[in-house]
Each structure stands twice: as C-alpha cells, then as structure tokens.
Short mmCIF file of C-alpha atoms in Angstrom, two decimals:
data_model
loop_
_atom_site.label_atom_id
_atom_site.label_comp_id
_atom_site.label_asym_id
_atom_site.label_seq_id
_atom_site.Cartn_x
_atom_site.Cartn_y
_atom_site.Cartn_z
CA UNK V 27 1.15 237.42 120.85
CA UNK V 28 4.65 236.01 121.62
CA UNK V 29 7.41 234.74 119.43
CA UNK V 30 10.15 231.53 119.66
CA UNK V 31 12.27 234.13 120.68
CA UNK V 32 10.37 235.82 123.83
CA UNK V 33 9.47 232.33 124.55
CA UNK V 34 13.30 231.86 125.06
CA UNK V 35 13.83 234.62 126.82
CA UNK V 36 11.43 233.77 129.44
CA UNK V 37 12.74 230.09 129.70
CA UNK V 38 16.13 231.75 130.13
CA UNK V 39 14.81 233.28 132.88
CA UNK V 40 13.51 230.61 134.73
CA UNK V 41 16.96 228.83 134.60
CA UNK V 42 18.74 231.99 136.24
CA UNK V 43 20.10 232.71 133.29
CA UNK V 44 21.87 229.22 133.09
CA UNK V 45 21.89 228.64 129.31
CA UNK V 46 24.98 228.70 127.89
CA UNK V 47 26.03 230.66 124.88
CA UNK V 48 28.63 230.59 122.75
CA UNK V 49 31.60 233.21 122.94
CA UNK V 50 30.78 236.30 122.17
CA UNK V 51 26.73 235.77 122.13
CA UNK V 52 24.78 238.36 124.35
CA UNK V 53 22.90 236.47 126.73
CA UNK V 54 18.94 237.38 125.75
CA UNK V 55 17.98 237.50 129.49
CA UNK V 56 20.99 239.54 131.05
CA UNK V 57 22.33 241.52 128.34
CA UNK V 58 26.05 240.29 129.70
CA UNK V 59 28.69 239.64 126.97
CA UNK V 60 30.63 236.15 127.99
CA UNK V 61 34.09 237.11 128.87
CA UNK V 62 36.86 235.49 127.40
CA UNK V 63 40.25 233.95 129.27
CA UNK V 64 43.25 236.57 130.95
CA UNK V 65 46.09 237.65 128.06
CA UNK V 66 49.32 237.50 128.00
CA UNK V 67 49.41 241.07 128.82
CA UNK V 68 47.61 240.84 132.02
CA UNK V 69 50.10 238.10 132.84
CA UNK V 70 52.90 239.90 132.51
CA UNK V 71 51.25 242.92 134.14
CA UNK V 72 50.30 241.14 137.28
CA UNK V 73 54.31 239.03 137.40
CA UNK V 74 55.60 242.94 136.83
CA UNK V 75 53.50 244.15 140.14
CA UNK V 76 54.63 240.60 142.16
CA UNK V 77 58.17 241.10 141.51
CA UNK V 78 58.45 244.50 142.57
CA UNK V 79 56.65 244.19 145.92
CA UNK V 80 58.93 241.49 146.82
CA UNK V 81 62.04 243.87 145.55
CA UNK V 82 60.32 246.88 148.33
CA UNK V 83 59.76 244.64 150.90
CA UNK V 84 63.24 242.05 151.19
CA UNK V 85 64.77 244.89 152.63
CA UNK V 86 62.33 245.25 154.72
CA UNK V 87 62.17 241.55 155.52
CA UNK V 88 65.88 241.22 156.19
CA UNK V 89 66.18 244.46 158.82
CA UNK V 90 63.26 242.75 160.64
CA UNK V 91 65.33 239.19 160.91
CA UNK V 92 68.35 240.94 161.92
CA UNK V 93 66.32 242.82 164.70
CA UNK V 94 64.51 239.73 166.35
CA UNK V 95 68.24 237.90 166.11
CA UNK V 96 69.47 240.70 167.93
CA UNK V 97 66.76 240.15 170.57
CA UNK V 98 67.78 236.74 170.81
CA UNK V 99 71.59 237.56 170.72
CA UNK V 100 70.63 240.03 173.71
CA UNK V 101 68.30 237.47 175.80
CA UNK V 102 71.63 235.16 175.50
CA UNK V 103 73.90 237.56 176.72
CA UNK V 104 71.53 238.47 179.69
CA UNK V 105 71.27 234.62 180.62
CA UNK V 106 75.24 234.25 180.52
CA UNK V 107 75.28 237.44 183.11
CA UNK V 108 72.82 235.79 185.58
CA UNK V 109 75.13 232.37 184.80
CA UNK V 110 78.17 234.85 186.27
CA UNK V 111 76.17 236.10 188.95
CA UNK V 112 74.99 232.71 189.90
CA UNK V 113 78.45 231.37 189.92
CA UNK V 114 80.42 234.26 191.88
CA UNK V 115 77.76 233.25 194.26
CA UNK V 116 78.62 229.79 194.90
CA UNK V 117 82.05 230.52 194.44
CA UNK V 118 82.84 233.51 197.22
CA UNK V 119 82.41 236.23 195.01
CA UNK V 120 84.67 235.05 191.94
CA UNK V 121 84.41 235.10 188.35
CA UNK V 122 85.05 231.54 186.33
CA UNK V 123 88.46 231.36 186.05
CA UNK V 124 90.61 231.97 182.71
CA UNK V 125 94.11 230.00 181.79
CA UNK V 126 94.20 233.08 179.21
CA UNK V 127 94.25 235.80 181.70
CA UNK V 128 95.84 233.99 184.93
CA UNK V 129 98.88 235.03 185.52
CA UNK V 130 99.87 231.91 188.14
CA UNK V 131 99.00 229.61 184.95
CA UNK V 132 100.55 231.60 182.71
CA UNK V 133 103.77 231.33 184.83
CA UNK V 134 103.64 227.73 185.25
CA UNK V 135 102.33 226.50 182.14
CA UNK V 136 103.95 229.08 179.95
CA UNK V 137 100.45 229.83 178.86
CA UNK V 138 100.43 233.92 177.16
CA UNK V 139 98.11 236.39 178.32
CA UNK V 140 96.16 236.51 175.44
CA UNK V 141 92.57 238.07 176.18
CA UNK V 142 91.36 237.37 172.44
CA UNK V 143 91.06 233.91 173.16
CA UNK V 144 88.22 234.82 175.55
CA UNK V 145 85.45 233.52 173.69
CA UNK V 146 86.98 229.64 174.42
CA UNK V 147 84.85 227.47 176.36
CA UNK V 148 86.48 223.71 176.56
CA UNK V 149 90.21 224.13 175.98
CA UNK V 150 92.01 221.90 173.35
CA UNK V 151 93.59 218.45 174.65
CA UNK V 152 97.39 220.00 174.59
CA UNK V 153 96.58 223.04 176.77
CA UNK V 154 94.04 220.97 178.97
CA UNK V 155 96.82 218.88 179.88
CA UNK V 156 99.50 221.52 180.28
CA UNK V 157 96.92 223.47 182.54
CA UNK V 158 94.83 220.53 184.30
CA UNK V 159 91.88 222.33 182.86
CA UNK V 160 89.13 221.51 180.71
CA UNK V 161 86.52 224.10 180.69
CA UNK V 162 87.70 227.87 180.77
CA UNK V 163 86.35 231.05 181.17
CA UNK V 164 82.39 231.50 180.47
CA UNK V 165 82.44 227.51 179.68
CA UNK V 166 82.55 227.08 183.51
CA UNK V 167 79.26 228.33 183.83
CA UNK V 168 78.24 225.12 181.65
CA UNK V 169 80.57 222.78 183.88
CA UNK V 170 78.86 223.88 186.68
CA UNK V 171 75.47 223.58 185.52
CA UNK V 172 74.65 226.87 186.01
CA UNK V 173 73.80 227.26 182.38
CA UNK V 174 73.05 223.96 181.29
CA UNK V 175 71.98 225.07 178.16
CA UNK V 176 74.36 224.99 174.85
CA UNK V 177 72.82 226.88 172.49
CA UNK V 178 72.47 230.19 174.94
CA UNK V 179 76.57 230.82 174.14
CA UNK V 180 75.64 231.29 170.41
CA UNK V 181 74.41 234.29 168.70
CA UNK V 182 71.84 234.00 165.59
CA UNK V 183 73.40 235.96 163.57
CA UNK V 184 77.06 234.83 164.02
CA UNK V 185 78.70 234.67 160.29
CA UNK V 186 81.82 233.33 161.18
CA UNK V 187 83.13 229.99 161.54
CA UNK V 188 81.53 228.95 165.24
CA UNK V 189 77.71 229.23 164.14
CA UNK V 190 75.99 226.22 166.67
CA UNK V 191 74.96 223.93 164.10
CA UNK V 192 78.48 224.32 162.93
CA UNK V 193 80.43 223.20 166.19
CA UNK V 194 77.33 221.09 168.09
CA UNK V 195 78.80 217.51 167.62
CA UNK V 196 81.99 218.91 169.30
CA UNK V 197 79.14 219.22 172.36
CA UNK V 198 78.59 215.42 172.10
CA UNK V 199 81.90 214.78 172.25
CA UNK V 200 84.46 214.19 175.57
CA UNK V 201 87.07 216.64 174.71
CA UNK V 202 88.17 218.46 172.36
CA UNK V 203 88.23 222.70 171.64
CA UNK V 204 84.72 224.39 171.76
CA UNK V 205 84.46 228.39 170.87
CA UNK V 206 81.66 230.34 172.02
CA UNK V 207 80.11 233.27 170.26
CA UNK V 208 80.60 235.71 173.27
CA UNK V 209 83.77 237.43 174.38
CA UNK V 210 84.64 237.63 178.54
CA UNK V 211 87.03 239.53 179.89
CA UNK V 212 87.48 237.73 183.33
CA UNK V 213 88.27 240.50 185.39
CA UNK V 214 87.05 244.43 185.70
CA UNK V 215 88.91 247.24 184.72
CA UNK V 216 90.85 247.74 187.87
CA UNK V 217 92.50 243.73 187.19
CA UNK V 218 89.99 242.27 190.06
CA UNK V 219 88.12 238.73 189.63
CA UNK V 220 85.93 239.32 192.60
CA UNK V 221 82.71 240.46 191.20
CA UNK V 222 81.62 242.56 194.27
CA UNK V 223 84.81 244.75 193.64
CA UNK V 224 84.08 245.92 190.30
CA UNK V 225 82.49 248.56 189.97
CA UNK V 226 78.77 247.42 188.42
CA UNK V 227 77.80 250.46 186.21
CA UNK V 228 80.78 251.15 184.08
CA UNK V 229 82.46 247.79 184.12
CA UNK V 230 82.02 245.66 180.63
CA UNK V 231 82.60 242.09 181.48
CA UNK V 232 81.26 240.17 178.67
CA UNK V 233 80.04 240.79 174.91
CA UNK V 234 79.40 239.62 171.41
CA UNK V 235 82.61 237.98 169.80
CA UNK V 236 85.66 240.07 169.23
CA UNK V 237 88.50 237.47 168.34
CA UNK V 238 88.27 238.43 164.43
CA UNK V 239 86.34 240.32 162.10
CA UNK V 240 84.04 236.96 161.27
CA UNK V 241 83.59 236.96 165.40
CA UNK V 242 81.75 240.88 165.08
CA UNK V 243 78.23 239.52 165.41
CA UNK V 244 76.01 241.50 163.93
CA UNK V 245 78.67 244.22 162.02
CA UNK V 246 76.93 247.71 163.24
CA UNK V 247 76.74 247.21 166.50
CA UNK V 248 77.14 244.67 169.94
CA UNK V 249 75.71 243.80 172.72
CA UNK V 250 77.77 244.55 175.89
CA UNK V 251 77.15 242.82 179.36
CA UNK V 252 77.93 245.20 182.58
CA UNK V 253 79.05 243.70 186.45
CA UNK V 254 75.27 245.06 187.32
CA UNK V 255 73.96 242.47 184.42
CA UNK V 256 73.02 245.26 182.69
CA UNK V 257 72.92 244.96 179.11
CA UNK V 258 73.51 248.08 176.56
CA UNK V 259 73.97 248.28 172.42
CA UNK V 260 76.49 250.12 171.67
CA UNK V 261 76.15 251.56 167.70
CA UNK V 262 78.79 251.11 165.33
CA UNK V 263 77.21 252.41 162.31
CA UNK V 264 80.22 253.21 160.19
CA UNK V 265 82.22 250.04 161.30
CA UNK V 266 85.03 251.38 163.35
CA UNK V 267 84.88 248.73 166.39
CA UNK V 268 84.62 246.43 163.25
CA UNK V 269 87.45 247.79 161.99
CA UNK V 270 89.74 247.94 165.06
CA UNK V 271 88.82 244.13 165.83
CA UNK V 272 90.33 243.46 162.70
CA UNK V 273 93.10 245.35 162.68
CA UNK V 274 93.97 243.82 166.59
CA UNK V 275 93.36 240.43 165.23
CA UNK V 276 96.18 240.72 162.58
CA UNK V 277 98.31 242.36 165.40
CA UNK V 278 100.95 241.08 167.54
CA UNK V 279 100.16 243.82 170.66
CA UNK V 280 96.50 241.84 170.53
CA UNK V 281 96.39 242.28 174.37
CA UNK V 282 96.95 246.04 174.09
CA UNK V 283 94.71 246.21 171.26
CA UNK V 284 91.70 244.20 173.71
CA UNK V 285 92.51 246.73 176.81
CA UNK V 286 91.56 249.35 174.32
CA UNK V 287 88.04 247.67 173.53
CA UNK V 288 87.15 247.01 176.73
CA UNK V 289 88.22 250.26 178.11
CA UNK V 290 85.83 251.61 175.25
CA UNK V 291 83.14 249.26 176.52
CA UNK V 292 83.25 250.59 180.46
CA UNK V 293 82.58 254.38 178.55
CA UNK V 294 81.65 254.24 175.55
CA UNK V 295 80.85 258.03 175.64
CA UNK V 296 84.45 258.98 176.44
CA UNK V 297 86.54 256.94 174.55
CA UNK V 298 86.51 257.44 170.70
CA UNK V 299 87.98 254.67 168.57
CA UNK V 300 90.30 255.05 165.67
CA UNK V 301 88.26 255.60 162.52
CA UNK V 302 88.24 254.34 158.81
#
C-alpha cells in the first residue's frame, strides 16, 4: 500500500527529477540539496587568482613582444643589406653616396663630416640646395627603387622621436627632412666606398640607430649589418654601447666617438667599450 508521498516520488521520477523545490528542500527523488548563488568570498577569491596570473605572465608577455620586434627589426636590416648589394650592383661596385661623409662635398659645400647624421634619408631643403642633393645615404636605396618600401627603414621598437607613424606624412610630402631608424656608415673600415674592397666578414656597414640615446633601438642590444649581408646581435646587457652613444651624442669629437663604435662593430670580440 502506497502513500501521497511515494506517489510523489514516483511522479518525480517520471519528470527526471524536474520538479522544482524550494531552497533548501531535498529533492525526494535524488536526494540533491538545491545549491544556492556564488558569495562574495568566492568572488573575491577567483578576482585574487585573475589578477595574479596576469601579474606572472606581463613579463612574460612583454619579453615575447620585444623578441618578435626584434625579428622584425632584423628582417629590416637584412632587406636594407640586399637594397646595398643591389645598388653597388647597378652602380659599379659603390655604396649610396653620403653629403655627411664626402669629403669633395664637404669641401665645396662646407658640409662637416659628421657620421652621426647617418641615419638621414631625404636631406632638409637648406642642405639639399647647398649640396644639389635630395636623398642621402641609405635613402638612395628608396630613390632608386631598390627598396621601394617605407616602412622597411623603421624598427618596431624604436622609442625615440622617428617611430613611422610618427614621420609617415613627411613620406607624402615633396621635400622636406626624413630620419630613418638605421645608422650607415658609407664606407668600410679601411675609408673605401667600393663594396667589393671591404673586407665582407669583419666590416659593419649598417645598424640600428646610434645618433642619441632615444635612437638605441631596443636598449640591450643591436642588430649589426656586415659587407657579406650578414647580420649579427651584438649583447649589451649592462648598457655600455647605450651609454657611450649617449655620451658621443652630447660630445663635440662625435666623429671620433662614431669611429670608436664602428670599429667595435667590425670586432666586437676585441674591442671593449668604456663601462658604467
């Protein structure tokens, strides 16, 4: 003999247990206690756990950015180094041309040798006319179409004041001043502008920025182009190439000061910077 209550039970049953109860009943077919809503504690608990996941991995995040814009920094370079080799080649065997490091212009145009200017591509509209120049240096390489593209004389993870979104509607316009991100030094080591004649394995010839301390790319470390378009990092951990860029910026023997990076560029094994 059954009861309301088994009677219940077994209609329960039939529904899968669908009935609904009010809190805290104990469902006659399941024996399950209705749960109730999360607390504040488990709020807080679960914000606690989100926040410091983010905190371990930011660090994380931000080394992995800085790699990959490295990569890209490093692609540019190597596309700027075919540029040079593509140019010497249609141009028997020289490098583009600098007002900042030819001496003929310098003498006629009263122009100083001044080798931390390097990273200029267009020249401004009062040295274009004293020099009957308008591109200079690796901004050839764009004149000449043999890298047509603007972006590829940026770096990502330029901080200074020449980032590409920051200087692109100079692009668009006739004349005018344009800076690069990468430094060129024109010439090899032993003063020649014929590519062939430099010696291709420990001749630097291009890099990331080195006009002022906002120019040092990427702050522990840059990328350094060779005359055999090879392409090497060389570390700067504690900041002394860093430092020595801006102590030659503020410096009025800023074409000694250059020689000295570049001669540290052609071995960096041998030569040993002046530290902190």
């Amino acid at each position: 003999m059954t009861g309301p209550r088994d009677e219940s039970v077994r209609r329960a049953r039939r529904r899968g247990c669908g009935a609904r109860w009010r809190y805290g009943e104990v469902c006659g077919s399941c024996g399950r206690r209705s749960r109730g809503g999360f607390t504040l504690i488990d709020v807080l608990v679960t914000i606690g756990v989100v926040v410091l996941l983010i905190g371990i991995m930011l660090p994380g995040l931000g080394r992995v950015q800085e790699i990959s814009r490295q990569v890209v920094c490093r692609s540019n370079l190597r596309q700027v180094g075919l540029g040079l080799a593509l140019y010497a080649d249609a141009s028997r065997d020289q490098l583009p041309t600098s007002v900042f490091i030819d001496l003929a212009q310098q003498k006629d145009n009263h122009v100083d040798y001044s080798p931390e200017d390097m990273m200029i591509l267009r020249l401004n509209r009062n040295l274009a006319r004293r020099t009957d120049a308008t591109w200079d240096g690796l901004g050839l390489l764009y004149e000449t179409e043999m890298l047509p593209s603007q972006e590829v004389f940026y770096c990502p993870s330029h901080h200074g004041n020449y980032d590409f979104s920051d200087v692109s509607e100079s692009w668009r316009k006739p004349s005018g001043e344009i800076v690069g991100n990468y430094h060129y030094r024109g010439m090899g080591p032993n003063g020649s502008t014929r590519l062939s004649f430099i010696e291709p394995s420990r001749s630097a010839i291009a890099s990331d920025g080195l006009r002022s301390i906002l120019d040092y790319n990427h702050k522990v470390g840059l990328n350094v182009l060779r005359a055999d378009l090879s392409l090497f990092w060389l570390s700067d951990p504690l900041g002394r190439i860093g430092d020595f860029v801006e102590m030659a910026s503020g410096n009025s023997s800023d074409s000694y000061e250059f020689d000295t990076l570049w001669d540290q560029f052609d071995t960096p094994n041998e030569v040993i910077l002046p530290g902190r």
